[in-house]
Amino acid sequence: DGRTWHERFRVPCAATIADLAVSPAPMPSVLLATTRGLYASFDGGRQWVLAFRGIGEVDAACTVVAFHASDSSRAIAGTANGLWASADGGRTWRLVDLPPATRQVVDAAFAPEDPDRVYVITTHGLFSGHLTEGGWQQRYARVRAEEEAVEEPEVLEAIETNGENGSLHHLSAIAVDPADGSTLYLATSQGLEVSLDRGMTWRAAAQQSIGLGAITRLVLQAHSPVVVYAATGREIAQYEPRRERWTALSNGFVASRIHDLAG
């Protein structure tokens, strides 16, 4: 329960951990996304292998990794140059055919009812599609229609931004309600957006009177009702969709930066 810790794996020099995924199994598989490739353990973290690295630094820079909640054989991994999919629990991977201009993956999530459908945030916006059939459609634009388009930033700049510039509406995280796959939550540099129709339309969540600011990470807990936890660079808050209410959780918690949330 976090009282004591033991080192299981140390990433190679110059590599940085970006994300972690653990399969829901008695002997869990662990996938570790780093800036120098994707590492995997299939025995609960005892032994590790390099699952894939790609060609060059851009291909190797993993940004996100995830298992499907109810099918641990299905996994996805995003990099600075594409989306990869696995149908055997992370042992082998294939490159997903994304539109060429949308390959800088920032975050990704499975649709709970269909392990072949995913939602992908890139530096261009939010897209949905099938891992095998394609059919990718944009569900949310990174740049608002009324704003002037600017030169594309690098993927790391899109992830690191604090949203204070205001000219770009950066997207950083996506969460899908496991009990209702039509309900999506999108973290942006201007707050939390909610969709009840699989991303066709969006509305802003309740006013963030707690001053949460630009959201960088999301985790959704399937309580009854659902609760969404959000993190900024230094704060954590809880959002209750039914009450449309925010509660600050990080009072007294001191952090220079929050990298991730898990539940």
Coordinates of C-alpha atoms in Angstrom, one line a residue:
D1 CA 0.0 0.0 0.0
G2 CA 2.9 2.4 -0.6
R3 CA 4.5 2.1 2.9
T4 CA 7.7 0.5 1.6
W5 CA 9.3 0.5 -1.9
H6 CA 11.7 -1.7 -3.9
E7 CA 13.4 -0.7 -7.1
R8 CA 12.2 -3.0 -10.0
F9 CA 13.7 -1.3 -13.0
R10 CA 16.0 1.6 -13.7
V11 CA 15.7 3.3 -17.1
P12 CA 18.9 3.7 -19.1
C13 CA 21.0 6.9 -18.9
A14 CA 19.4 9.9 -20.6
A15 CA 16.0 8.3 -20.6
T16 CA 13.0 9.8 -18.8
I17 CA 9.8 7.9 -17.7
A18 CA 6.7 9.4 -19.3
D19 CA 3.9 7.0 -18.4
L20 CA 3.1 3.6 -16.8
A21 CA 0.4 1.0 -17.4
V22 CA -0.4 -2.1 -15.4
S23 CA -2.6 -4.9 -16.7
P24 CA -5.6 -6.1 -14.6
A25 CA -4.3 -9.6 -14.1
P26 CA -3.1 -11.8 -11.1
M27 CA 0.4 -11.7 -12.6
P28 CA 0.3 -8.2 -14.1
S29 CA 2.2 -7.0 -17.2
V30 CA 3.8 -3.6 -16.8
L31 CA 4.4 -1.2 -19.7
L32 CA 6.8 1.7 -19.2
A33 CA 6.8 4.5 -21.7
T34 CA 10.1 6.4 -21.8
T35 CA 11.8 9.0 -24.0
R36 CA 14.1 6.2 -25.3
G37 CA 11.5 3.5 -26.1
L38 CA 8.8 1.3 -24.5
Y39 CA 9.9 -1.2 -21.9
A40 CA 7.8 -4.2 -20.7
S41 CA 7.6 -6.7 -17.9
F42 CA 5.3 -9.7 -18.1
D43 CA 6.0 -11.1 -14.6
G44 CA 5.0 -8.3 -12.3
G45 CA 8.1 -6.2 -12.8
R46 CA 10.8 -8.8 -12.2
Q47 CA 12.3 -9.0 -15.7
W48 CA 12.2 -6.4 -18.4
V49 CA 12.6 -6.2 -22.1
L50 CA 12.7 -3.4 -24.6
A51 CA 9.3 -3.8 -26.4
F52 CA 10.0 -1.3 -29.2
R53 CA 12.2 1.8 -29.8
G54 CA 11.5 2.9 -33.4
I55 CA 14.0 4.6 -35.6
G56 CA 15.6 7.8 -34.2
E57 CA 14.7 9.9 -31.2
V58 CA 11.3 11.0 -32.4
D59 CA 10.1 7.5 -33.0
A60 CA 11.5 6.4 -29.6
A61 CA 9.9 9.2 -27.6
C62 CA 6.9 7.5 -25.9
T63 CA 4.4 9.8 -24.4
V64 CA 1.5 7.5 -23.2
V65 CA 0.8 3.8 -22.7
A66 CA -2.5 2.1 -21.7
F67 CA -4.2 -1.3 -21.4
H68 CA -7.9 -1.8 -22.2
A69 CA -9.7 -1.9 -18.9
S70 CA -11.5 -5.3 -19.6
D71 CA -9.2 -6.9 -22.1
S72 CA -5.6 -6.9 -20.9
S73 CA -4.4 -8.4 -24.3
R74 CA -5.1 -5.0 -25.9
A75 CA -2.7 -2.1 -25.4
I76 CA -1.8 1.2 -27.1
A77 CA 1.3 3.3 -26.9
G78 CA 1.7 6.9 -28.2
T79 CA 5.0 8.4 -29.4
A80 CA 6.1 11.7 -30.8
N81 CA 5.7 10.2 -34.2
G82 CA 2.7 7.8 -34.1
L83 CA 0.4 5.4 -32.3
W84 CA 1.2 1.8 -31.8
A85 CA -1.1 -1.1 -30.9
S86 CA -0.7 -4.5 -29.4
A87 CA -3.1 -7.5 -29.4
D88 CA -0.9 -9.8 -27.2
G89 CA -0.5 -7.8 -24.0
G90 CA 2.4 -5.7 -25.2
R91 CA 4.7 -8.4 -26.5
T92 CA 4.5 -7.4 -30.2
W93 CA 3.4 -4.0 -31.6
R94 CA 2.3 -2.6 -34.9
L95 CA 2.1 1.0 -36.1
V96 CA -1.4 2.4 -36.4
D97 CA -2.2 4.2 -39.7
L98 CA -2.9 7.7 -38.4
P99 CA -3.4 10.7 -40.7
P100 CA 0.1 12.1 -41.4
A101 CA -0.5 15.5 -39.8
T102 CA -1.7 14.0 -36.5
R103 CA 1.1 11.7 -35.4
Q104 CA 2.5 13.6 -32.4
V105 CA 0.5 11.8 -29.7
V106 CA 0.0 13.6 -26.4
D107 CA -2.5 11.2 -24.8
A108 CA -4.8 8.3 -25.8
A109 CA -7.6 6.2 -24.3
F110 CA -9.7 3.1 -25.2
A111 CA -13.4 3.2 -25.7
P112 CA -14.6 0.9 -22.9
E113 CA -17.2 -1.0 -25.0
D114 CA -14.9 -1.6 -28.0
P115 CA -11.1 -2.4 -27.6
D116 CA -10.6 -1.5 -31.3
R117 CA -11.9 2.1 -30.9
V118 CA -9.6 4.7 -29.3
Y119 CA -9.5 8.4 -28.7
V120 CA -6.2 10.1 -29.4
I121 CA -5.0 13.6 -28.5
T122 CA -2.3 15.0 -30.8
T123 CA -0.8 18.4 -31.2
H124 CA -3.6 19.1 -33.7
G125 CA -6.6 18.1 -31.5
L126 CA -8.7 15.2 -30.4
F127 CA -9.4 12.3 -32.9
S128 CA -11.4 9.1 -32.7
G129 CA -11.0 6.0 -34.9
H130 CA -10.5 2.3 -35.1
L131 CA -7.1 0.7 -34.7
T132 CA -7.6 -1.7 -37.6
E133 CA -10.3 0.0 -39.8
G134 CA -9.1 3.6 -39.4
G135 CA -11.9 6.1 -40.2
W136 CA -10.2 8.8 -38.1
Q137 CA -12.4 11.9 -37.3
Q138 CA -11.5 15.0 -35.5
R139 CA -13.6 15.5 -32.4
Y140 CA -12.0 18.7 -30.9
A141 CA -9.7 21.2 -32.5
R142 CA -6.5 22.4 -30.9
V143 CA -6.9 25.9 -32.3
R144 CA -10.3 27.6 -31.9
A145 CA -11.9 28.7 -35.1
E146 CA -11.9 32.4 -34.2
E147 CA -8.3 32.4 -33.3
E148 CA -5.4 33.0 -35.7
A149 CA -3.5 29.8 -36.5
V150 CA 0.2 29.9 -35.5
E151 CA 3.2 27.7 -36.2
E152 CA 2.9 24.2 -34.7
P153 CA 4.9 23.7 -31.5
E154 CA 6.9 20.6 -30.8
V155 CA 5.1 17.8 -29.0
L156 CA 6.9 18.4 -25.7
E157 CA 5.9 22.1 -25.8
A158 CA 2.3 21.1 -26.2
I159 CA 2.5 18.9 -23.1
E160 CA 4.5 21.3 -21.0
T161 CA 2.5 24.5 -21.8
N162 CA 0.8 26.3 -18.9
G163 CA -1.9 27.8 -21.1
E164 CA -1.1 31.4 -20.1
N165 CA -0.4 32.6 -23.6
G166 CA -4.1 32.2 -24.6
S167 CA -3.6 32.1 -28.3
L168 CA -3.7 28.2 -28.4
H169 CA -6.2 25.9 -26.7
H170 CA -3.8 23.0 -25.8
L171 CA -5.2 19.6 -25.0
S172 CA -3.4 17.4 -22.6
A173 CA -5.5 14.4 -21.4
I174 CA -8.6 12.4 -22.2
A175 CA -10.7 10.2 -19.9
V176 CA -13.7 8.0 -20.9
D177 CA -16.5 7.0 -18.5
P178 CA -16.2 3.1 -18.2
A179 CA -19.9 2.7 -17.5
D180 CA -21.0 5.0 -20.3
G181 CA -18.6 5.2 -23.3
S182 CA -20.4 8.1 -24.8
T183 CA -19.2 10.4 -22.0
L184 CA -15.8 11.9 -22.4
Y185 CA -13.7 14.3 -20.3
L186 CA -11.0 16.4 -22.0
A187 CA -8.3 18.3 -20.1
T188 CA -7.3 21.6 -21.7
S189 CA -5.2 24.7 -21.0
Q190 CA -8.5 26.5 -20.3
G191 CA -10.2 24.0 -18.1
L192 CA -12.2 20.8 -18.3
E193 CA -14.5 20.0 -21.3
V194 CA -17.3 17.4 -21.2
S195 CA -19.0 15.5 -24.1
L196 CA -22.1 13.3 -23.7
D197 CA -22.1 12.1 -27.4
R198 CA -18.7 10.6 -28.0
G199 CA -17.1 13.9 -28.8
M200 CA -19.6 15.3 -31.3
T201 CA -20.4 18.3 -29.1
W202 CA -18.7 19.7 -26.0
R203 CA -19.4 22.0 -23.1
A204 CA -17.2 23.5 -20.4
A205 CA -17.4 21.9 -17.0
A206 CA -18.6 23.9 -14.0
Q207 CA -16.8 27.1 -13.2
Q208 CA -13.5 26.3 -11.5
S209 CA -13.9 28.7 -8.6
I210 CA -11.0 26.9 -6.8
G211 CA -8.6 28.4 -9.3
L212 CA -7.4 25.1 -10.7
G213 CA -6.0 26.6 -13.9
A214 CA -4.7 24.6 -16.9
I215 CA -5.3 20.9 -16.4
T216 CA -2.5 18.5 -17.4
R217 CA -3.7 15.0 -16.2
L218 CA -7.0 13.3 -15.6
V219 CA -8.0 10.1 -13.9
L220 CA -11.6 8.8 -13.7
Q221 CA -12.8 6.7 -10.8
A222 CA -15.9 4.6 -11.5
H223 CA -17.6 5.3 -8.2
S224 CA -21.3 5.6 -8.1
P225 CA -21.5 8.3 -9.3
V226 CA -18.4 8.9 -11.3
V227 CA -15.7 11.2 -10.0
V228 CA -13.0 12.9 -12.1
Y229 CA -9.6 13.8 -10.5
A230 CA -7.6 16.5 -12.3
A231 CA -4.0 17.7 -11.8
T232 CA -2.3 20.9 -12.8
G233 CA 1.4 21.5 -12.5
R234 CA 1.1 21.8 -8.7
E235 CA -2.5 21.1 -7.6
I236 CA -5.0 18.3 -7.5
A237 CA -8.8 18.7 -7.5
Q238 CA -11.9 16.5 -7.7
Y239 CA -14.8 17.1 -10.0
E240 CA -18.3 15.6 -9.4
P241 CA -20.2 15.6 -12.7
R242 CA -23.7 15.1 -11.2
R243 CA -23.2 18.0 -8.8
E244 CA -21.0 20.0 -11.2
R245 CA -18.8 20.8 -8.2
W246 CA -15.0 21.1 -7.8
T247 CA -13.2 20.4 -4.6
A248 CA -9.6 21.2 -4.0
L249 CA -7.7 18.2 -2.6
S250 CA -4.1 19.4 -2.4
N251 CA -4.5 21.9 0.4
G252 CA -1.2 21.7 2.4
F253 CA 0.3 19.4 -0.2
V254 CA 3.6 20.9 -1.5
A255 CA 4.9 19.8 -5.0
S256 CA 7.1 21.5 -7.5
R257 CA 5.4 19.5 -10.2
I258 CA 2.7 16.7 -10.6
H259 CA 3.6 14.4 -13.4
D260 CA 0.8 11.9 -13.3
L261 CA -2.3 10.5 -11.5
A262 CA -3.5 7.0 -11.0
G263 CA -6.5 5.3 -9.4

